[in-house]
mmCIF file of C-alpha atoms and ligand atoms in Angstrom:
data_model
loop_
_atom_site.group_PDB
_atom_site.id
_atom_site.type_symbol
_atom_site.label_atom_id
_atom_site.label_comp_id
_atom_site.label_asym_id
_atom_site.label_seq_id
_atom_site.Cartn_x
_atom_site.Cartn_y
_atom_site.Cartn_z
ATOM 1 C CA UNK T 1 -10.494 -67.556 112.254
ATOM 2 C CA UNK T 2 -11.861 -67.459 108.644
ATOM 3 C CA UNK T 3 -9.099 -67.478 106.120
ATOM 4 C CA UNK T 4 -5.636 -69.218 106.505
ATOM 5 C CA UNK T 5 -3.495 -66.916 104.235
ATOM 6 C CA UNK T 6 -0.561 -65.201 105.663
ATOM 7 C CA UNK T 7 -2.472 -62.729 107.749
ATOM 8 C CA UNK T 8 -5.127 -65.126 109.011
ATOM 9 C CA UNK T 9 -2.551 -67.546 110.120
ATOM 10 C CA UNK T 10 -0.265 -64.889 111.775
ATOM 11 C CA UNK T 11 -3.273 -63.481 113.495
ATOM 12 C CA UNK T 12 -4.369 -66.976 114.709
ATOM 13 C CA UNK T 13 -0.719 -67.232 116.203
ATOM 14 C CA UNK T 14 -1.056 -63.761 117.888
ATOM 15 C CA UNK T 15 -4.363 -64.769 119.511
ATOM 16 C CA UNK T 16 -3.071 -68.220 120.581
ATOM 17 C CA UNK T 17 0.223 -66.631 121.927
ATOM 18 C CA UNK T 18 -2.329 -64.551 123.938
ATOM 19 C CA UNK T 19 -3.768 -67.776 125.488
ATOM 20 C CA UNK T 20 -6.821 -68.109 123.039
ATOM 21 C CA UNK T 21 -7.808 -71.426 121.432
ATOM 22 C CA UNK T 22 -7.966 -70.796 117.690
ATOM 23 C CA UNK T 23 -9.532 -72.858 114.899
ATOM 24 C CA UNK T 24 -8.517 -71.722 111.440
ATOM 25 C CA UNK T 25 -10.743 -72.227 108.391
ATOM 26 C CA UNK T 26 -8.759 -73.045 105.453
ATOM 27 C CA UNK T 27 -10.313 -73.091 101.988
ATOM 28 C CA UNK T 28 -7.898 -75.949 100.895
ATOM 29 C CA UNK T 29 -8.090 -79.166 102.859
ATOM 30 C CA UNK T 30 -4.292 -79.588 102.341
ATOM 31 C CA UNK T 31 -3.562 -76.284 104.122
ATOM 32 C CA UNK T 32 -5.758 -77.260 107.146
ATOM 33 C CA UNK T 33 -4.134 -80.672 107.300
ATOM 34 C CA UNK T 34 -0.615 -79.161 107.405
ATOM 35 C CA UNK T 35 -1.560 -76.648 110.076
ATOM 36 C CA UNK T 36 -3.365 -79.357 112.122
ATOM 37 C CA UNK T 37 -0.616 -82.093 111.717
ATOM 38 C CA UNK T 38 2.722 -80.204 111.460
ATOM 39 C CA UNK T 39 1.690 -76.757 112.894
ATOM 40 C CA UNK T 40 2.985 -75.161 109.961
ATOM 41 C CA UNK T 41 1.460 -73.268 106.997
ATOM 42 C CA UNK T 42 4.564 -73.506 104.651
ATOM 43 C CA UNK T 43 2.847 -71.826 101.601
ATOM 44 C CA UNK T 44 2.269 -68.623 103.464
ATOM 45 C CA UNK T 45 4.581 -68.590 106.439
ATOM 46 C CA UNK T 46 7.769 -70.446 105.628
ATOM 47 C CA UNK T 47 9.875 -71.412 108.663
ATOM 48 C CA UNK T 48 7.223 -70.551 111.235
ATOM 49 C CA UNK T 49 6.045 -72.912 113.899
ATOM 50 C CA UNK T 50 2.442 -72.380 115.036
ATOM 51 C CA UNK T 51 1.563 -72.792 118.660
ATOM 52 C CA UNK T 52 -0.357 -75.922 119.756
ATOM 53 C CA UNK T 53 -3.461 -73.766 120.558
ATOM 54 C CA UNK T 54 -3.848 -73.305 116.713
ATOM 55 C CA UNK T 55 -5.695 -75.949 114.818
ATOM 56 C CA UNK T 56 -7.412 -75.977 111.463
ATOM 57 C CA UNK T 57 -10.214 -77.264 109.307
ATOM 58 C CA UNK T 58 -11.598 -76.828 106.048
ATOM 59 C CA UNK T 59 -15.187 -77.319 107.440
ATOM 60 C CA UNK T 60 -16.525 -73.720 108.019
ATOM 61 C CA UNK T 61 -19.148 -75.117 110.307
ATOM 62 C CA UNK T 62 -16.594 -76.779 112.482
ATOM 63 C CA UNK T 63 -14.517 -73.736 112.518
ATOM 64 C CA UNK T 64 -17.360 -71.464 113.556
ATOM 65 C CA UNK T 65 -18.975 -73.721 116.135
ATOM 66 C CA UNK T 66 -18.690 -72.384 119.703
ATOM 67 C CA UNK T 67 -16.500 -69.568 118.521
ATOM 68 C CA UNK T 68 -16.516 -66.809 121.013
ATOM 69 C CA UNK T 69 -15.018 -64.157 118.575
ATOM 70 C CA UNK T 70 -14.779 -64.413 114.771
ATOM 71 C CA UNK T 71 -12.011 -63.060 112.750
ATOM 72 C CA UNK T 72 -12.186 -62.693 109.027
ATOM 73 C CA UNK T 73 -9.051 -62.505 106.795
ATOM 74 C CA UNK T 74 -9.584 -63.343 103.087
ATOM 75 C CA UNK T 75 -9.141 -61.090 100.064
ATOM 76 C CA UNK T 76 -11.544 -58.161 100.078
ATOM 77 C CA UNK T 77 -13.012 -58.969 96.705
ATOM 78 C CA UNK T 78 -13.844 -62.485 97.858
ATOM 79 C CA UNK T 79 -15.593 -61.694 101.094
ATOM 80 C CA UNK T 80 -19.052 -61.197 99.958
ATOM 81 C CA UNK T 81 -19.128 -64.703 98.165
ATOM 82 C CA UNK T 82 -18.358 -66.325 101.517
ATOM 83 C CA UNK T 83 -20.815 -64.706 103.840
ATOM 84 C CA UNK T 84 -23.815 -66.450 102.501
ATOM 85 C CA UNK T 85 -22.254 -69.673 103.754
ATOM 86 C CA UNK T 86 -21.091 -68.004 106.946
ATOM 87 C CA UNK T 87 -24.330 -66.437 108.002
ATOM 88 C CA UNK T 88 -26.373 -69.604 109.208
ATOM 89 C CA UNK T 89 -23.292 -70.962 110.976
ATOM 90 C CA UNK T 90 -22.354 -67.858 112.910
ATOM 91 C CA UNK T 91 -22.949 -68.389 116.813
ATOM 92 C CA UNK T 92 -25.331 -65.596 117.940
ATOM 93 C CA UNK T 93 -24.000 -62.331 119.711
ATOM 94 C CA UNK T 94 -20.392 -62.940 119.031
ATOM 95 C CA UNK T 95 -18.239 -60.180 117.709
ATOM 96 C CA UNK T 96 -17.033 -60.336 114.043
ATOM 97 C CA UNK T 97 -13.758 -58.771 113.528
ATOM 98 C CA UNK T 98 -12.462 -57.806 109.941
ATOM 99 C CA UNK T 99 -8.639 -58.075 109.401
ATOM 100 C CA UNK T 100 -8.889 -56.926 105.861
ATOM 101 C CA UNK T 101 -7.717 -53.675 104.112
ATOM 102 C CA UNK T 102 -9.712 -53.188 101.106
ATOM 103 C CA UNK T 103 -12.993 -51.861 99.755
ATOM 104 C CA UNK T 104 -15.377 -53.735 97.601
ATOM 105 C CA UNK T 105 -14.906 -52.885 93.977
ATOM 106 C CA UNK T 106 -18.607 -53.402 92.812
ATOM 107 C CA UNK T 107 -19.926 -51.296 95.811
ATOM 108 C CA UNK T 108 -17.249 -49.096 97.325
ATOM 109 C CA UNK T 109 -18.164 -50.484 100.600
ATOM 110 C CA UNK T 110 -15.610 -50.972 103.543
ATOM 111 C CA UNK T 111 -15.263 -54.544 104.797
ATOM 112 C CA UNK T 112 -16.932 -53.907 108.077
ATOM 113 C CA UNK T 113 -20.001 -52.616 105.957
ATOM 114 C CA UNK T 114 -19.979 -55.784 103.755
ATOM 115 C CA UNK T 115 -19.840 -57.765 106.924
ATOM 116 C CA UNK T 116 -22.829 -55.982 108.412
ATOM 117 C CA UNK T 117 -24.951 -56.306 105.303
ATOM 118 C CA UNK T 118 -23.830 -59.844 104.290
ATOM 119 C CA UNK T 119 -24.209 -61.377 107.929
ATOM 120 C CA UNK T 120 -27.117 -59.160 109.061
ATOM 121 C CA UNK T 121 -25.162 -57.722 111.987
ATOM 122 C CA UNK T 122 -25.654 -54.613 113.987
ATOM 123 C CA UNK T 123 -22.635 -52.278 113.683
ATOM 124 C CA UNK T 124 -21.957 -52.704 117.512
ATOM 125 C CA UNK T 125 -21.044 -56.314 116.915
ATOM 126 C CA UNK T 126 -18.499 -55.577 114.112
ATOM 127 C CA UNK T 127 -14.935 -54.480 114.815
ATOM 128 C CA UNK T 128 -11.877 -53.892 112.443
ATOM 129 C CA UNK T 129 -8.217 -54.370 113.550
ATOM 130 C CA UNK T 130 -5.557 -52.425 111.656
ATOM 131 C CA UNK T 131 -2.100 -51.096 112.017
ATOM 132 C CA UNK T 132 1.547 -51.428 110.964
ATOM 133 C CA UNK T 133 1.296 -55.311 110.805
ATOM 134 C CA UNK T 134 3.500 -57.048 108.225
ATOM 135 C CA UNK T 135 2.572 -60.666 108.761
ATOM 136 C CA UNK T 136 5.994 -62.219 108.565
ATOM 137 C CA UNK T 137 7.610 -59.951 111.024
ATOM 138 C CA UNK T 138 4.725 -60.575 113.540
ATOM 139 C CA UNK T 139 4.917 -64.318 112.811
ATOM 140 C CA UNK T 140 8.620 -63.960 113.978
ATOM 141 C CA UNK T 141 7.393 -62.303 117.107
ATOM 142 C CA UNK T 142 8.869 -58.875 116.358
ATOM 143 C CA UNK T 143 7.006 -56.362 118.533
ATOM 144 C CA UNK T 144 4.224 -54.280 117.034
ATOM 145 C CA UNK T 145 0.796 -52.661 117.681
ATOM 146 C CA UNK T 146 -2.525 -52.294 116.145
ATOM 147 C CA UNK T 147 -5.770 -50.476 116.827
ATOM 148 C CA UNK T 148 -9.038 -52.390 117.329
ATOM 149 C CA UNK T 149 -11.999 -50.191 116.349
ATOM 150 C CA UNK T 150 -15.810 -50.592 116.848
ATOM 151 C CA UNK T 151 -18.744 -48.200 117.113
ATOM 152 C CA UNK T 152 -19.242 -50.104 120.380
ATOM 153 C CA UNK T 153 -16.236 -49.428 122.715
ATOM 154 C CA UNK T 154 -17.183 -52.402 124.646
ATOM 155 C CA UNK T 155 -16.810 -54.623 121.623
ATOM 156 C CA UNK T 156 -13.458 -53.087 120.572
ATOM 157 C CA UNK T 157 -12.189 -53.571 124.209
ATOM 158 C CA UNK T 158 -13.396 -57.264 124.274
ATOM 159 C CA UNK T 159 -11.517 -57.879 121.100
ATOM 160 C CA UNK T 160 -8.428 -56.033 122.212
ATOM 161 C CA UNK T 161 -8.294 -57.981 125.375
ATOM 162 C CA UNK T 162 -7.862 -61.209 123.295
ATOM 163 C CA UNK T 163 -5.800 -59.804 120.467
ATOM 164 C CA UNK T 164 -2.656 -59.110 122.531
ATOM 165 C CA UNK T 165 0.420 -60.828 123.854
ATOM 166 C CA UNK T 166 4.011 -60.136 124.750
ATOM 167 C CA UNK T 167 4.853 -58.950 121.279
ATOM 168 C CA UNK T 168 1.478 -57.563 120.132
ATOM 169 C CA UNK T 169 -0.439 -54.609 121.740
ATOM 170 C CA UNK T 170 -4.002 -53.768 120.792
ATOM 171 C CA UNK T 171 -5.175 -50.027 121.269
ATOM 172 C CA UNK T 172 -8.857 -49.142 120.864
ATOM 173 C CA UNK T 173 -10.976 -46.534 119.213
ATOM 174 C CA UNK T 174 -14.493 -45.932 117.976
ATOM 175 C CA UNK T 175 -13.537 -44.409 114.764
ATOM 176 C CA UNK T 176 -14.265 -47.506 112.330
ATOM 177 C CA UNK T 177 -14.148 -45.139 109.167
ATOM 178 C CA UNK T 178 -10.739 -43.688 109.834
ATOM 179 C CA UNK T 179 -9.293 -47.005 111.016
ATOM 180 C CA UNK T 180 -10.600 -48.980 108.061
ATOM 181 C CA UNK T 181 -9.806 -46.389 105.397
ATOM 182 C CA UNK T 182 -6.327 -45.868 106.819
ATOM 183 C CA UNK T 183 -5.564 -49.444 106.016
ATOM 184 C CA UNK T 184 -7.172 -49.131 102.596
ATOM 185 C CA UNK T 185 -5.442 -45.949 101.489
ATOM 186 C CA UNK T 186 -1.892 -46.774 102.732
ATOM 187 C CA UNK T 187 -1.883 -49.555 100.253
ATOM 188 C CA UNK T 188 -2.409 -47.231 97.491
ATOM 189 C CA UNK T 189 0.486 -44.911 98.638
ATOM 190 C CA UNK T 190 2.604 -48.057 99.026
ATOM 191 C CA UNK T 191 2.036 -48.929 95.317
ATOM 192 C CA UNK T 192 3.238 -45.374 94.318
ATOM 193 C CA UNK T 193 6.248 -45.839 96.707
ATOM 194 C CA UNK T 194 7.049 -49.182 94.829
ATOM 195 C CA UNK T 195 6.760 -47.626 91.490
ATOM 196 C CA UNK T 196 9.197 -44.797 92.202
ATOM 197 C CA UNK T 197 11.547 -47.378 93.853
ATOM 198 C CA UNK T 198 11.312 -49.654 90.804
ATOM 199 C CA UNK T 199 12.245 -46.578 88.608
ATOM 200 C CA UNK T 200 15.164 -45.810 90.830
ATOM 201 C CA UNK T 201 14.206 -42.670 92.533
ATOM 202 C CA UNK T 202 15.613 -42.007 96.034
ATOM 203 C CA UNK T 203 14.440 -41.061 99.549
ATOM 204 C CA UNK T 204 13.485 -37.540 98.753
ATOM 205 C CA UNK T 205 10.903 -38.566 96.151
ATOM 206 C CA UNK T 206 9.611 -41.460 98.527
ATOM 207 C CA UNK T 207 9.484 -39.003 101.571
ATOM 208 C CA UNK T 208 7.528 -36.522 99.460
ATOM 209 C CA UNK T 209 5.082 -39.107 98.265
ATOM 210 C CA UNK T 210 4.582 -40.529 101.734
ATOM 211 C CA UNK T 211 3.890 -37.001 103.039
ATOM 212 C CA UNK T 212 1.590 -35.924 100.413
ATOM 213 C CA UNK T 213 -0.054 -39.406 100.389
ATOM 214 C CA UNK T 214 -0.934 -38.979 104.212
ATOM 215 C CA UNK T 215 -2.533 -35.654 103.129
ATOM 216 C CA UNK T 216 -4.566 -37.421 100.628
ATOM 217 C CA UNK T 217 -5.481 -40.275 102.955
ATOM 218 C CA UNK T 218 -6.553 -37.775 105.652
ATOM 219 C CA UNK T 219 -8.613 -35.571 103.257
ATOM 220 C CA UNK T 220 -10.370 -38.571 101.949
ATOM 221 C CA UNK T 221 -11.189 -40.172 105.279
ATOM 222 C CA UNK T 222 -12.221 -37.163 106.855
ATOM 223 C CA UNK T 223 -14.593 -36.352 103.893
ATOM 224 C CA UNK T 224 -16.247 -39.633 104.834
ATOM 225 C CA UNK T 225 -16.540 -38.714 108.463
ATOM 226 C CA UNK T 226 -13.291 -40.060 109.890
ATOM 227 C CA UNK T 227 -11.387 -38.216 112.798
ATOM 228 C CA UNK T 228 -8.140 -36.728 111.320
ATOM 229 C CA UNK T 229 -6.179 -37.898 114.382
ATOM 230 C CA UNK T 230 -6.945 -41.591 113.465
ATOM 231 C CA UNK T 231 -4.994 -40.991 110.305
ATOM 232 C CA UNK T 232 -1.960 -39.996 112.358
ATOM 233 C CA UNK T 233 -2.188 -42.964 114.348
ATOM 234 C CA UNK T 234 -1.200 -46.685 113.976
ATOM 235 C CA UNK T 235 -3.835 -47.311 111.420
ATOM 236 C CA UNK T 236 -2.789 -44.422 109.317
ATOM 237 C CA UNK T 237 0.760 -43.065 109.573
ATOM 238 C CA UNK T 238 2.022 -46.123 111.279
ATOM 239 C CA UNK T 239 0.714 -48.422 108.689
ATOM 240 C CA UNK T 240 1.905 -46.084 105.815
ATOM 241 C CA UNK T 241 5.487 -46.073 107.199
ATOM 242 C CA UNK T 242 5.561 -49.997 107.645
ATOM 243 C CA UNK T 243 4.103 -50.648 104.234
ATOM 244 C CA UNK T 244 6.023 -47.948 102.167
ATOM 245 C CA UNK T 245 9.263 -49.148 103.811
ATOM 246 C CA UNK T 246 9.152 -52.833 103.583
ATOM 247 C CA UNK T 247 9.927 -55.154 100.761
ATOM 248 C CA UNK T 248 7.582 -57.610 102.632
ATOM 249 C CA UNK T 249 4.636 -55.423 101.517
ATOM 250 C CA UNK T 250 2.834 -56.984 98.548
ATOM 251 C CA UNK T 251 1.468 -53.502 97.545
ATOM 252 C CA UNK T 252 5.082 -52.099 97.535
ATOM 253 C CA UNK T 253 6.294 -55.117 95.638
ATOM 254 C CA UNK T 254 3.582 -54.863 92.965
ATOM 255 C CA UNK T 255 4.437 -51.163 92.490
ATOM 256 C CA UNK T 256 8.154 -51.933 92.246
ATOM 257 C CA UNK T 257 7.466 -54.444 89.510
ATOM 258 C CA UNK T 258 5.351 -51.692 87.698
ATOM 259 C CA UNK T 259 8.192 -49.235 88.055
ATOM 260 C CA UNK T 260 10.520 -51.752 86.572
ATOM 261 C CA UNK T 261 8.527 -51.776 83.448
ATOM 262 C CA UNK T 262 6.246 -54.902 83.891
ATOM 263 C CA UNK T 263 2.614 -54.353 82.695
ATOM 264 C CA UNK T 264 -0.374 -54.747 85.105
ATOM 265 C CA UNK T 265 -1.218 -58.214 83.743
ATOM 266 C CA UNK T 266 2.256 -59.562 84.309
ATOM 267 C CA UNK T 267 2.373 -57.989 87.829
ATOM 268 C CA UNK T 268 -1.047 -59.670 88.779
ATOM 269 C CA UNK T 269 0.266 -62.958 87.264
ATOM 270 C CA UNK T 270 3.598 -62.753 89.453
ATOM 271 C CA UNK T 271 1.771 -61.813 92.706
ATOM 272 C CA UNK T 272 1.116 -65.076 94.659
ATOM 273 C CA UNK T 273 -0.439 -63.129 97.549
ATOM 274 C CA UNK T 274 -3.033 -60.648 97.896
ATOM 275 C CA UNK T 275 -2.021 -57.067 96.763
ATOM 276 C CA UNK T 276 -5.283 -55.170 97.846
ATOM 277 C CA UNK T 277 -4.227 -51.924 96.578
ATOM 278 C CA UNK T 278 -4.679 -52.829 93.039
ATOM 279 C CA UNK T 279 -8.253 -53.673 93.370
ATOM 280 C CA UNK T 280 -9.091 -50.859 95.692
ATOM 281 C CA UNK T 281 -7.790 -48.068 93.476
ATOM 282 C CA UNK T 282 -10.852 -47.724 91.147
ATOM 283 C CA UNK T 283 -13.438 -47.688 93.896
ATOM 284 C CA UNK T 284 -11.397 -45.352 96.183
ATOM 285 C CA UNK T 285 -10.974 -42.878 93.253
ATOM 286 C CA UNK T 286 -14.974 -42.975 92.555
ATOM 287 C CA UNK T 287 -15.587 -42.272 96.266
ATOM 288 C CA UNK T 288 -13.010 -39.426 96.144
ATOM 289 C CA UNK T 289 -14.860 -37.997 93.206
ATOM 290 C CA UNK T 290 -18.076 -38.152 94.965
ATOM 291 C CA UNK T 291 -16.706 -35.824 97.736
ATOM 292 C CA UNK T 292 -14.584 -33.757 95.489
ATOM 293 C CA UNK T 293 -11.379 -34.853 97.200
ATOM 294 C CA UNK T 294 -8.287 -34.390 94.956
ATOM 295 C CA UNK T 295 -6.035 -37.406 95.027
ATOM 296 C CA UNK T 296 -3.236 -36.819 92.615
ATOM 297 C CA UNK T 297 -1.036 -39.530 93.620
ATOM 298 C CA UNK T 298 -3.811 -42.194 93.508
ATOM 299 C CA UNK T 299 -4.741 -40.815 90.053
ATOM 300 C CA UNK T 300 -1.194 -41.237 88.844
ATOM 301 C CA UNK T 301 -0.970 -44.778 90.093
ATOM 302 C CA UNK T 302 -4.165 -45.539 88.312
ATOM 303 C CA UNK T 303 -2.692 -44.077 85.079
ATOM 304 C CA UNK T 304 0.486 -46.209 85.562
ATOM 305 C CA UNK T 305 -1.555 -49.256 85.937
ATOM 306 C CA UNK T 306 -3.626 -48.361 82.791
ATOM 307 C CA UNK T 307 -0.331 -47.918 80.959
ATOM 308 C CA UNK T 308 -1.025 -44.244 80.101
ATOM 309 C CA UNK T 309 1.688 -42.800 82.388
ATOM 310 C CA UNK T 310 5.336 -43.758 82.143
ATOM 311 C CA UNK T 311 6.351 -44.811 85.762
ATOM 312 C CA UNK T 312 9.184 -42.320 85.665
ATOM 313 C CA UNK T 313 6.816 -39.400 85.351
ATOM 314 C CA UNK T 314 4.721 -40.540 88.453
ATOM 315 C CA UNK T 315 5.576 -37.318 90.486
ATOM 316 C CA UNK T 316 4.724 -34.354 88.256
ATOM 317 C CA UNK T 317 2.457 -33.135 90.962
ATOM 318 C CA UNK T 318 5.528 -32.643 92.922
ATOM 319 C CA UNK T 319 7.658 -31.212 90.428
ATOM 320 C CA UNK T 320 5.645 -29.070 88.255
ATOM 321 C CA UNK T 321 3.344 -26.332 89.613
ATOM 322 C CA UNK T 322 1.501 -24.042 87.082
ATOM 323 C CA UNK T 323 -1.050 -23.058 89.719
ATOM 324 C CA UNK T 324 -0.609 -20.585 92.566
ATOM 325 C CA UNK T 325 1.389 -21.668 95.300
ATOM 326 C CA UNK T 326 -0.836 -23.366 98.034
ATOM 327 C CA UNK T 327 -0.326 -24.449 101.679
ATOM 328 C CA UNK T 328 0.584 -28.050 102.340
ATOM 329 C CA UNK T 329 -2.544 -28.871 104.254
ATOM 330 C CA UNK T 330 -5.633 -28.844 102.044
ATOM 331 C CA UNK T 331 -7.299 -26.652 104.702
ATOM 332 C CA UNK T 332 -4.408 -24.248 104.245
ATOM 333 C CA UNK T 333 -4.782 -24.645 100.378
ATOM 334 C CA UNK T 334 -8.501 -23.608 100.704
ATOM 335 C CA UNK T 335 -7.479 -20.596 102.833
ATOM 336 C CA UNK T 336 -4.877 -19.620 100.341
ATOM 337 C CA UNK T 337 -7.305 -20.110 97.444
ATOM 338 C CA UNK T 338 -9.865 -18.181 99.471
ATOM 339 C CA UNK T 339 -7.594 -15.267 99.969
ATOM 340 C CA UNK T 340 -6.806 -15.464 96.113
ATOM 341 C CA UNK T 341 -10.414 -15.381 95.232
ATOM 342 C CA UNK T 342 -10.914 -12.399 97.799
ATOM 343 C CA UNK T 343 -7.991 -10.574 96.075
ATOM 344 C CA UNK T 344 -9.321 -11.242 92.621
ATOM 345 C CA UNK T 345 -12.763 -9.911 93.657
ATOM 346 C CA UNK T 346 -11.298 -6.732 95.134
ATOM 347 C CA UNK T 347 -9.313 -6.250 92.036
ATOM 348 C CA UNK T 348 -12.289 -6.673 89.829
ATOM 349 C CA UNK T 349 -14.141 -4.183 91.950
ATOM 350 C CA UNK T 350 -11.299 -1.627 91.711
ATOM 351 C CA UNK T 351 -11.021 -2.336 87.957
ATOM 352 C CA UNK T 352 -14.765 -1.623 87.635
ATOM 353 C CA UNK T 353 -14.349 1.738 89.446
ATOM 354 C CA UNK T 354 -11.374 2.653 87.341
ATOM 355 C CA UNK T 355 -12.974 1.731 83.865
ATOM 356 C CA UNK T 356 -16.557 2.539 84.550
ATOM 357 C CA UNK T 357 -17.664 -0.991 84.368
ATOM 358 C CA UNK T 358 -15.670 -2.045 81.155
ATOM 359 C CA UNK T 359 -13.063 -4.478 82.092
ATOM 360 C CA UNK T 360 -9.572 -3.639 80.850
ATOM 361 C CA UNK T 361 -8.294 -7.131 81.068
ATOM 362 C CA UNK T 362 -10.675 -9.336 78.984
ATOM 363 C CA UNK T 363 -14.279 -9.918 78.057
ATOM 364 C CA UNK T 364 -15.675 -10.806 81.385
HETATM 365 N N1 NAD D 1 -0.373 -60.233 105.046
HETATM 366 C C1 NAD D 1 -0.323 -59.262 105.863
HETATM 367 O O1 NAD D 1 0.787 -58.669 106.207
HETATM 368 C C2 NAD D 1 -1.458 -58.479 106.225
HETATM 369 C C3 NAD D 1 -1.563 -57.677 107.265
HETATM 370 C C4 NAD D 1 -2.676 -56.939 107.535
HETATM 371 C C5 NAD D 1 -3.721 -57.086 106.911
HETATM 372 N N2 NAD D 1 -3.925 -57.954 105.726
HETATM 373 C C6 NAD D 1 -4.984 -57.986 105.052
HETATM 374 O O2 NAD D 1 -5.637 -59.406 105.349
HETATM 375 C C7 NAD D 1 -6.373 -59.790 104.223
HETATM 376 C C8 NAD D 1 -5.874 -61.029 103.803
HETATM 377 O O3 NAD D 1 -4.712 -61.047 103.287
HETATM 378 P P1 NAD D 1 -3.482 -62.124 103.350
HETATM 379 O O4 NAD D 1 -2.150 -61.357 103.458
HETATM 380 O O5 NAD D 1 -3.821 -63.047 104.408
HETATM 381 O O6 NAD D 1 -3.788 -62.728 101.851
HETATM 382 P P2 NAD D 1 -3.103 -64.147 101.296
HETATM 383 O O7 NAD D 1 -3.141 -63.840 99.936
HETATM 384 O O8 NAD D 1 -1.919 -64.427 102.103
HETATM 385 O O9 NAD D 1 -4.210 -65.203 101.751
HETATM 386 C C9 NAD D 1 -5.460 -65.048 101.249
HETATM 387 C C10 NAD D 1 -6.328 -66.238 101.947
HETATM 388 O O10 NAD D 1 -7.646 -66.168 101.360
HETATM 389 C C11 NAD D 1 -7.984 -67.420 100.675
HETATM 390 N N3 NAD D 1 -8.942 -67.145 99.532
HETATM 391 C C12 NAD D 1 -8.460 -66.623 98.468
HETATM 392 N N4 NAD D 1 -9.694 -66.438 97.726
HETATM 393 C C13 NAD D 1 -10.686 -66.787 98.400
HETATM 394 C C14 NAD D 1 -11.948 -66.871 98.276
HETATM 395 N N5 NAD D 1 -12.607 -66.678 96.989
HETATM 396 N N6 NAD D 1 -12.813 -67.440 99.114
HETATM 397 C C15 NAD D 1 -12.087 -67.749 100.468
HETATM 398 N N7 NAD D 1 -10.978 -67.771 100.744
HETATM 399 C C16 NAD D 1 -10.109 -67.279 99.633
HETATM 400 C C17 NAD D 1 -6.575 -67.841 100.360
HETATM 401 O O11 NAD D 1 -6.826 -69.353 100.002
HETATM 402 C C18 NAD D 1 -5.834 -67.649 101.529
HETATM 403 O O12 NAD D 1 -5.875 -68.423 102.549
HETATM 404 C C19 NAD D 1 -6.181 -58.717 103.068
HETATM 405 O O13 NAD D 1 -7.253 -57.760 103.194
HETATM 406 C C20 NAD D 1 -4.942 -57.882 103.569
HETATM 407 O O14 NAD D 1 -4.905 -56.538 103.252
HETATM 408 C C21 NAD D 1 -2.662 -58.630 105.479
HETATM 409 O O1 G3P D 2 1.688 -56.774 102.269
HETATM 410 P P1 G3P D 2 0.734 -55.633 102.279
HETATM 411 O O2 G3P D 2 1.188 -54.514 101.387
HETATM 412 O O3 G3P D 2 -0.649 -56.102 101.972
HETATM 413 O O4 G3P D 2 0.775 -54.964 103.815
HETATM 414 C C1 G3P D 2 0.532 -55.837 104.773
HETATM 415 C C2 G3P D 2 0.041 -54.940 105.924
HETATM 416 O O5 G3P D 2 -1.201 -54.263 105.621
HETATM 417 C C3 G3P D 2 1.021 -54.102 106.508
HETATM 418 O O6 G3P D 2 0.279 -53.535 107.693
#
């Protein structure tokens, strides 16, 4: 396991409680020492005892030697800089699994893509695991589930066989794009939820943002080739519910601080753990623009982060509507807009007939 933060350590426990021997690589030797000697990682998982099958080292080569599967759980924006060191140490033919939920700011790439490029791997060797997985709940052995996804079903199944135990169930799919983007995008909606929570708005506002947020997530992921049903599954809706509903979520917490009036720099300074949504927002919006996907909630989060939108005004797209009414689903909206366009075309044709080609309404 590369990365001994809250999720890497928790996932190591998940694997060990399923019977696997796990070596964690911790960047800081003192963290590795505590895990090895005291079976604790008190910085990240206070009060949690790690099973004897988990050990740790700050020597990357020792952590990777003889590994049968490699899991990676470091902040998304730091992944690339670690791959050069990992590449020559990686045992051949083993699957590499991303546990991360971000996109690379400089390239807009998903973490599985960064792993493939940085480690020179075929896509079939790479998997991602994602779902409603708040680390501290799982570290306390509260039951949950996740999806392991790979373009190779064989790889996904091999990983899922290991990543399971009495409190953790792994499903499989081959929709890597949908599974990965689900984890990225729910973070952005969770920041929005935190903001309205910080402002003091109640459950109607939050339910509206969660529901409309799921539409944004689905439209975006489908535009990039995901299956829509993946976004209704554990890695989409499931994770959205968990992250938006829990004060344990760092993205939700960051949003709440913004909603309470703290500026972006103060929030970043107060966060001691990774809130991926803050760094993923800009690349996600750039990717959305490339595919003409409208993401009003994410755009407003960006404006709050930039200090150009008062947090209490975060939901105008829900409360003001100066356009024609549209359906809830984008496809419905397109149909409605299509009907409107057709109606306008017919009206123009009738108008031309009535006025001999001279419009009565304007200069076009
Ligand atoms: N914590 C959760 O509940 C949870 C659940 C699912 C997925 N994730 C995802 O897992 C990933 C890791 O998150 P986390 O919660 O473990 O974060 P964290 O902040 O708890 O820990 C991050 C770890 O990465 C290390 N690190 C920081 N900068 C580094 C660098 N430049 N090079 C190498 N290591 C570095 C830190 O020392 C730490 O061990 C994120 O993408 C997150 O979205 C987290
Ligand atoms: O603490 P967050 O906001 O990074 O969320 C953690 C997990 O992704 C929840 O599934």
